[in-house]
Amino acid sequence: MDIAEFLFPNDTHPHWTLMIVIYPYITGLVAGAFIVSSTYHVFKVEALKPVARFSLIFAFAFFAFATAPLLTHLGHPERALNMLFTPNFSGPSMMAGFGYIYLTYGLLLIFEILFVYRIPMIEMLENKNTPKWRVLIYKILTLGSRDKSPDSYHMDHKVAVFLGGLGIPLASMLHGYVGFIFGGVKAVSWWFTPLMPVIFLLSASVSGIAGIILLYVLIKKWTKTHLDMMTVRALVKLLWTFLIFDFVLEMLEIGVHAYGGTEHWHHIHELLSGPLFYTFWIGQVLILTAIPFVVLGFLTLLKFSDRVVLTLGMISSLMLVFQVLFMRWNVVVGGQILAKSERGFLEYHPLWFEKEGILTTIIILSAPFIFLWILGKIFPLWNDDDNYEIKHQNDHFDNKIHIKHEKNDLIDTKSIN
Amino acid sequence: MRHIVKSLLIVLGIVATIFLGRHFLTPDSWGKYGHYRADYIDEEANRSINYGENDSCLKCHSEVVDMLKHGEHKTLSCEVCHSPLSEHIADGKKIGSMKVPTGNEIDKTCLNCHQKNVAGRPHKFPMIDKNEHYKMLEIRADHNCNQCHTVHYPKENINKAKSLSRNLREAVDNEAK
């Protein structure tokens, strides 16, 4: 069917701007980074240990700004509370659901960080070289605790593992729910598919892991500190794994639309071959997915030197970080420019200086990096206190042996008596 | 292990704060009739009226409203291009001047509806690209729309000019015969 460019008079421009493009993008980075952290904390993948703490702080830095685009878009940020206080469960209170999951996940993330960092914070608190402002912060964040005993260390560890374990379904829900927000919109045929939450979740993991690789390598190169190639290789493998599922499902979604061939297909077909041709097929699929897909595949399956893995891994990660941004654009803007008449397309050209324009987007996307830098001043991003961990594990081990000896002694004395 | 107990207490505190916040910040009349604030109905009903519609203008400006009724803009409300009545009249007395677009404001006002790239207009609606339009008619770029189109009766002068030139042509033709 020909597209006649017929638009309804009340359907002339998209209402969800660049802000709603970067909202799932930032939330995705949070979920992806948390998955990296939990892969070490819960599943004990030792190779990821060097980035386990960093990815937690990374997740928190982005978490803090996940709702910034939403609140900017809302115009009256305080009205977000109305939705949370008086949700309409019998009707479409989709965003209230997001609010609850976001708050719960936020609490979990904050406490996970506090438990992982409690003993290092006490150590820094007791160190005389620590500046006063940080001492004050540590006093608050350690909740007045000075307990560094091996028992408390192991208890913290258990709590962190528990929170990490609970965090995996919550992080998945957080981002799956973002996909659900789009996938549940019946009126937009480009979004209305049960695959949407899954695709969002997988692309979130891709962007999170790629973001961690990029920042890990960049920060380590910048500060000229030790870069663990085992970690980079493990992250590259993890990235490829998630990319496989992400890419396959994204293509399957198009396949389902095309083969299903509902009355909406002609419109989606025109969308993909018209307004979205360059951003979807050329940008997202051909350049930003196919190339990293092949490169990461080779890096995972064949043996290459550290230099090659580092260079190609970095380039692929950079491309994938943009791939996910392109995906968010194609979903959010693509779905909205489908005219409700199904006979044409709306137009959306973000401006540099409008309220929700390109400049605002750049500011909101840079904010988490600045916040990460500030957090890095408070929470050491890298496991520099490993010695402490090993020392305490040994202490604990010694204690157990000691207790055993005591018991044996007791038995011995008893038997003697 | 006291820090674990403290952490749990903090979480409980946060949850309690949320419920307290919900208790205090939810409007009293919420949910009286349905999923909305019942007071809102009265508040909306008691809002002062801003717009008076064309009949209010007719009382003093009958000549302009009469002109409007005969032209293409007959369905337009005066207050679309001028200000709301409430800025001009209160309790039957004039309290301020009505906004009258002049110069380039005129063009902006016209193009609010007639700009060519405004999407979703009916098929026969006259949509104008100002540059193209002026070029085609060989008009200087610094001219404004109202120099040809009477704003209250857009085709008045155009139609007069057309009939004038037709009459002239006929007269010349008759003369030639």
PDB file of C-alpha atoms in Angstrom, chain A residues 123-296:
ATOM      1  CA  GLU A 123      40.323   1.643  57.315  1.00  0.00           C
ATOM      2  CA  MET A 124      40.324   5.009  55.568  1.00  0.00           C
ATOM      3  CA  LEU A 125      38.504   6.562  58.499  1.00  0.00           C
ATOM      4  CA  GLU A 126      41.283   5.432  60.805  1.00  0.00           C
ATOM      5  CA  ASN A 127      43.994   6.549  58.415  1.00  0.00           C
ATOM      6  CA  LYS A 128      45.345   9.911  59.594  1.00  0.00           C
ATOM      7  CA  ASN A 129      46.080  11.061  56.051  1.00  0.00           C
ATOM      8  CA  THR A 130      42.414  10.986  55.039  1.00  0.00           C
ATOM      9  CA  PRO A 131      41.053  14.536  54.600  1.00  0.00           C
ATOM     10  CA  LYS A 132      38.459  15.695  57.126  1.00  0.00           C
ATOM     11  CA  TRP A 133      35.533  15.976  54.712  1.00  0.00           C
ATOM     12  CA  ARG A 134      36.006  12.354  53.743  1.00  0.00           C
ATOM     13  CA  VAL A 135      36.303  11.262  57.371  1.00  0.00           C
ATOM     14  CA  LEU A 136      32.935  12.903  58.013  1.00  0.00           C
ATOM     15  CA  ILE A 137      31.373  11.119  55.036  1.00  0.00           C
ATOM     16  CA  TYR A 138      32.837   7.773  56.135  1.00  0.00           C
ATOM     17  CA  LYS A 139      31.526   8.279  59.662  1.00  0.00           C
ATOM     18  CA  ILE A 140      28.013   8.673  58.264  1.00  0.00           C
ATOM     19  CA  LEU A 141      28.295   5.893  55.694  1.00  0.00           C
ATOM     20  CA  THR A 142      29.729   3.313  58.105  1.00  0.00           C
ATOM     21  CA  LEU A 143      26.729   4.014  60.387  1.00  0.00           C
ATOM     22  CA  GLY A 144      29.115   4.630  63.259  1.00  0.00           C
ATOM     23  CA  SER A 145      30.542   1.133  63.055  1.00  0.00           C
ATOM     24  CA  ARG A 146      34.258   0.496  63.716  1.00  0.00           C
ATOM     25  CA  ASP A 147      33.969  -3.274  63.742  1.00  0.00           C
ATOM     26  CA  LYS A 148      36.690  -4.765  61.544  1.00  0.00           C
ATOM     27  CA  SER A 149      36.643  -8.248  63.047  1.00  0.00           C
ATOM     28  CA  PRO A 150      36.872 -11.223  60.654  1.00  0.00           C
ATOM     29  CA  ASP A 151      33.377 -12.236  61.734  1.00  0.00           C
ATOM     30  CA  SER A 152      31.909  -8.905  60.737  1.00  0.00           C
ATOM     31  CA  TYR A 153      33.873  -9.045  57.485  1.00  0.00           C
ATOM     32  CA  HIS A 154      32.327 -12.400  56.634  1.00  0.00           C
ATOM     33  CA  MET A 155      28.897 -11.242  57.683  1.00  0.00           C
ATOM     34  CA  ASP A 156      29.244  -8.196  55.392  1.00  0.00           C
ATOM     35  CA  HIS A 157      30.343 -10.513  52.644  1.00  0.00           C
ATOM     36  CA  LYS A 158      27.275 -12.713  53.134  1.00  0.00           C
ATOM     37  CA  VAL A 159      24.954  -9.705  53.104  1.00  0.00           C
ATOM     38  CA  ALA A 160      26.651  -8.367  49.959  1.00  0.00           C
ATOM     39  CA  VAL A 161      26.244 -11.738  48.228  1.00  0.00           C
ATOM     40  CA  PHE A 162      22.591 -11.880  49.293  1.00  0.00           C
ATOM     41  CA  LEU A 163      21.945  -8.333  48.052  1.00  0.00           C
ATOM     42  CA  GLY A 164      23.859  -9.071  44.852  1.00  0.00           C
ATOM     43  CA  GLY A 165      21.752 -12.183  44.320  1.00  0.00           C
ATOM     44  CA  LEU A 166      18.535 -10.294  44.995  1.00  0.00           C
ATOM     45  CA  GLY A 167      19.835  -7.492  42.787  1.00  0.00           C
ATOM     46  CA  ILE A 168      20.051  -9.649  39.657  1.00  0.00           C
ATOM     47  CA  PRO A 169      16.282 -10.196  39.358  1.00  0.00           C
ATOM     48  CA  LEU A 170      15.682  -6.602  40.479  1.00  0.00           C
ATOM     49  CA  ALA A 171      18.123  -5.118  37.949  1.00  0.00           C
ATOM     50  CA  SER A 172      16.556  -7.342  35.286  1.00  0.00           C
ATOM     51  CA  MET A 173      13.105  -6.193  36.359  1.00  0.00           C
ATOM     52  CA  LEU A 174      14.223  -2.552  36.359  1.00  0.00           C
ATOM     53  CA  HIS A 175      15.231  -2.674  32.749  1.00  0.00           C
ATOM     54  CA  GLY A 176      12.783  -5.344  31.631  1.00  0.00           C
ATOM     55  CA  TYR A 177      10.130  -3.000  32.954  1.00  0.00           C
ATOM     56  CA  VAL A 178      11.450  -0.143  30.797  1.00  0.00           C
ATOM     57  CA  GLY A 179      10.996  -2.451  27.809  1.00  0.00           C
ATOM     58  CA  PHE A 180       7.548  -3.343  29.116  1.00  0.00           C
ATOM     59  CA  ILE A 181       6.609   0.364  29.211  1.00  0.00           C
ATOM     60  CA  PHE A 182       7.144   0.459  25.445  1.00  0.00           C
ATOM     61  CA  GLY A 183       6.085  -3.113  24.693  1.00  0.00           C
ATOM     62  CA  GLY A 184       2.762  -2.525  26.413  1.00  0.00           C
ATOM     63  CA  VAL A 185       1.660   0.341  24.175  1.00  0.00           C
ATOM     64  CA  LYS A 186      -1.012  -1.244  22.001  1.00  0.00           C
ATOM     65  CA  ALA A 187      -1.368   1.796  19.755  1.00  0.00           C
ATOM     66  CA  VAL A 188       2.207   1.649  18.458  1.00  0.00           C
ATOM     67  CA  SER A 189       2.689  -1.449  16.338  1.00  0.00           C
ATOM     68  CA  TRP A 190       6.500  -1.038  16.259  1.00  0.00           C
ATOM     69  CA  TRP A 191       6.597  -1.424  20.068  1.00  0.00           C
ATOM     70  CA  PHE A 192       3.744  -3.784  20.776  1.00  0.00           C
ATOM     71  CA  THR A 193       5.549  -7.110  21.044  1.00  0.00           C
ATOM     72  CA  PRO A 194       6.260  -9.363  24.029  1.00  0.00           C
ATOM     73  CA  LEU A 195       9.906  -9.456  22.903  1.00  0.00           C
ATOM     74  CA  MET A 196      10.368  -5.788  23.829  1.00  0.00           C
ATOM     75  CA  PRO A 197      11.247  -6.299  27.554  1.00  0.00           C
ATOM     76  CA  VAL A 198      13.694  -9.076  26.660  1.00  0.00           C
ATOM     77  CA  ILE A 199      15.386  -7.046  23.938  1.00  0.00           C
ATOM     78  CA  PHE A 200      15.666  -4.054  26.245  1.00  0.00           C
ATOM     79  CA  LEU A 201      17.181  -6.196  28.967  1.00  0.00           C
ATOM     80  CA  LEU A 202      19.739  -7.787  26.654  1.00  0.00           C
ATOM     81  CA  SER A 203      20.721  -4.530  25.000  1.00  0.00           C
ATOM     82  CA  ALA A 204      21.019  -3.036  28.493  1.00  0.00           C
ATOM     83  CA  SER A 205      23.507  -5.747  29.403  1.00  0.00           C
ATOM     84  CA  VAL A 206      25.435  -5.114  26.185  1.00  0.00           C
ATOM     85  CA  SER A 207      25.680  -1.364  26.839  1.00  0.00           C
ATOM     86  CA  GLY A 208      26.581  -1.898  30.512  1.00  0.00           C
ATOM     87  CA  ILE A 209      29.355  -4.392  29.818  1.00  0.00           C
ATOM     88  CA  ALA A 210      30.691  -2.326  26.909  1.00  0.00           C
ATOM     89  CA  GLY A 211      30.641   0.782  29.127  1.00  0.00           C
ATOM     90  CA  ILE A 212      32.564  -1.038  31.854  1.00  0.00           C
ATOM     91  CA  ILE A 213      35.219  -2.240  29.365  1.00  0.00           C
ATOM     92  CA  LEU A 214      35.630   1.249  27.950  1.00  0.00           C
ATOM     93  CA  LEU A 215      35.950   3.021  31.276  1.00  0.00           C
ATOM     94  CA  TYR A 216      38.074   0.273  32.868  1.00  0.00           C
ATOM     95  CA  VAL A 217      40.650   0.426  30.088  1.00  0.00           C
ATOM     96  CA  LEU A 218      40.523   4.213  29.715  1.00  0.00           C
ATOM     97  CA  ILE A 219      40.883   4.934  33.443  1.00  0.00           C
ATOM     98  CA  LYS A 220      43.641   2.353  33.860  1.00  0.00           C
ATOM     99  CA  LYS A 221      45.536   3.716  30.849  1.00  0.00           C
ATOM    100  CA  TRP A 222      44.991   7.311  32.000  1.00  0.00           C
ATOM    101  CA  THR A 223      46.201   6.658  35.550  1.00  0.00           C
ATOM    102  CA  LYS A 224      48.922   4.292  34.278  1.00  0.00           C
ATOM    103  CA  THR A 225      47.977   1.620  36.790  1.00  0.00           C
ATOM    104  CA  HIS A 226      47.828  -2.144  36.411  1.00  0.00           C
ATOM    105  CA  LEU A 227      45.354  -3.334  33.797  1.00  0.00           C
ATOM    106  CA  ASP A 228      44.311  -6.966  34.196  1.00  0.00           C
ATOM    107  CA  MET A 229      44.109  -8.555  30.757  1.00  0.00           C
ATOM    108  CA  MET A 230      42.269 -11.599  32.152  1.00  0.00           C
ATOM    109  CA  THR A 231      39.481  -9.237  33.147  1.00  0.00           C
ATOM    110  CA  VAL A 232      39.374  -7.572  29.734  1.00  0.00           C
ATOM    111  CA  ARG A 233      39.263 -10.972  28.031  1.00  0.00           C
ATOM    112  CA  ALA A 234      36.491 -12.194  30.361  1.00  0.00           C
ATOM    113  CA  LEU A 235      34.500  -9.009  29.753  1.00  0.00           C
ATOM    114  CA  VAL A 236      34.928  -9.366  25.986  1.00  0.00           C
ATOM    115  CA  LYS A 237      33.550 -12.926  26.190  1.00  0.00           C
ATOM    116  CA  LEU A 238      30.658 -11.791  28.347  1.00  0.00           C
ATOM    117  CA  LEU A 239      29.960  -8.932  25.947  1.00  0.00           C
ATOM    118  CA  TRP A 240      29.889 -11.246  22.946  1.00  0.00           C
ATOM    119  CA  THR A 241      27.542 -13.671  24.732  1.00  0.00           C
ATOM    120  CA  PHE A 242      25.008 -10.959  25.477  1.00  0.00           C
ATOM    121  CA  LEU A 243      25.431  -9.429  22.010  1.00  0.00           C
ATOM    122  CA  ILE A 244      24.568 -12.767  20.368  1.00  0.00           C
ATOM    123  CA  PHE A 245      21.248 -13.020  22.210  1.00  0.00           C
ATOM    124  CA  ASP A 246      20.547  -9.305  21.826  1.00  0.00           C
ATOM    125  CA  PHE A 247      21.180  -9.243  18.077  1.00  0.00           C
ATOM    126  CA  VAL A 248      19.365 -12.515  17.370  1.00  0.00           C
ATOM    127  CA  LEU A 249      16.275 -11.389  19.263  1.00  0.00           C
ATOM    128  CA  GLU A 250      16.294  -7.964  17.604  1.00  0.00           C
ATOM    129  CA  MET A 251      16.298  -9.631  14.199  1.00  0.00           C
ATOM    130  CA  LEU A 252      13.701 -12.206  15.299  1.00  0.00           C
ATOM    131  CA  GLU A 253      11.441  -9.352  16.286  1.00  0.00           C
ATOM    132  CA  ILE A 254      11.585  -7.922  12.761  1.00  0.00           C
ATOM    133  CA  GLY A 255      11.051 -11.475  11.457  1.00  0.00           C
ATOM    134  CA  VAL A 256       7.941 -11.923  13.587  1.00  0.00           C
ATOM    135  CA  HIS A 257       6.570  -8.576  12.396  1.00  0.00           C
ATOM    136  CA  ALA A 258       7.327  -9.409   8.758  1.00  0.00           C
ATOM    137  CA  TYR A 259       6.106 -13.022   8.761  1.00  0.00           C
ATOM    138  CA  GLY A 260       3.098 -12.190  10.912  1.00  0.00           C
ATOM    139  CA  GLY A 261       2.256  -9.546   8.346  1.00  0.00           C
ATOM    140  CA  THR A 262      -0.566  -7.949  10.307  1.00  0.00           C
ATOM    141  CA  GLU A 263      -2.360  -4.901   8.971  1.00  0.00           C
ATOM    142  CA  HIS A 264       0.407  -2.821  10.571  1.00  0.00           C
ATOM    143  CA  TRP A 265       3.270  -4.442   8.696  1.00  0.00           C
ATOM    144  CA  HIS A 266       3.065  -2.209   5.620  1.00  0.00           C
ATOM    145  CA  HIS A 267       3.602   0.751   7.922  1.00  0.00           C
ATOM    146  CA  ILE A 268       6.538  -0.780   9.813  1.00  0.00           C
ATOM    147  CA  HIS A 269       8.037  -1.893   6.512  1.00  0.00           C
ATOM    148  CA  GLU A 270       7.831   1.658   5.190  1.00  0.00           C
ATOM    149  CA  LEU A 271       9.293   2.929   8.465  1.00  0.00           C
ATOM    150  CA  LEU A 272      12.315   0.640   8.241  1.00  0.00           C
ATOM    151  CA  SER A 273      12.922   1.325   4.565  1.00  0.00           C
ATOM    152  CA  GLY A 274      12.132   5.047   4.854  1.00  0.00           C
ATOM    153  CA  PRO A 275      12.759   7.285   7.864  1.00  0.00           C
ATOM    154  CA  LEU A 276      14.684   4.662   9.869  1.00  0.00           C
ATOM    155  CA  PHE A 277      16.701   3.191   6.995  1.00  0.00           C
ATOM    156  CA  TYR A 278      19.960   4.923   7.895  1.00  0.00           C
ATOM    157  CA  THR A 279      19.668   4.799  11.677  1.00  0.00           C
ATOM    158  CA  PHE A 280      18.355   1.212  11.834  1.00  0.00           C
ATOM    159  CA  TRP A 281      19.723  -0.852   8.952  1.00  0.00           C
ATOM    160  CA  ILE A 282      22.911   1.061   8.174  1.00  0.00           C
ATOM    161  CA  GLY A 283      23.723   2.502  11.626  1.00  0.00           C
ATOM    162  CA  GLN A 284      22.396   0.087  14.208  1.00  0.00           C
ATOM    163  CA  VAL A 285      22.524  -3.223  12.338  1.00  0.00           C
ATOM    164  CA  LEU A 286      25.188  -3.051   9.638  1.00  0.00           C
ATOM    165  CA  ILE A 287      27.885  -0.869  11.163  1.00  0.00           C
ATOM    166  CA  LEU A 288      27.353  -0.889  14.907  1.00  0.00           C
ATOM    167  CA  THR A 289      26.248  -4.525  15.367  1.00  0.00           C
ATOM    168  CA  ALA A 290      27.627  -6.622  12.521  1.00  0.00           C
ATOM    169  CA  ILE A 291      31.213  -5.333  12.805  1.00  0.00           C
ATOM    170  CA  PRO A 292      31.573  -5.686  16.617  1.00  0.00           C
ATOM    171  CA  PHE A 293      29.731  -9.018  16.402  1.00  0.00           C
ATOM    172  CA  VAL A 294      32.331 -10.482  14.043  1.00  0.00           C
ATOM    173  CA  VAL A 295      35.274  -8.830  15.817  1.00  0.00           C
ATOM    174  CA  LEU A 296      34.190  -9.971  19.302  1.00  0.00           C
TER     175      LEU A 296
END
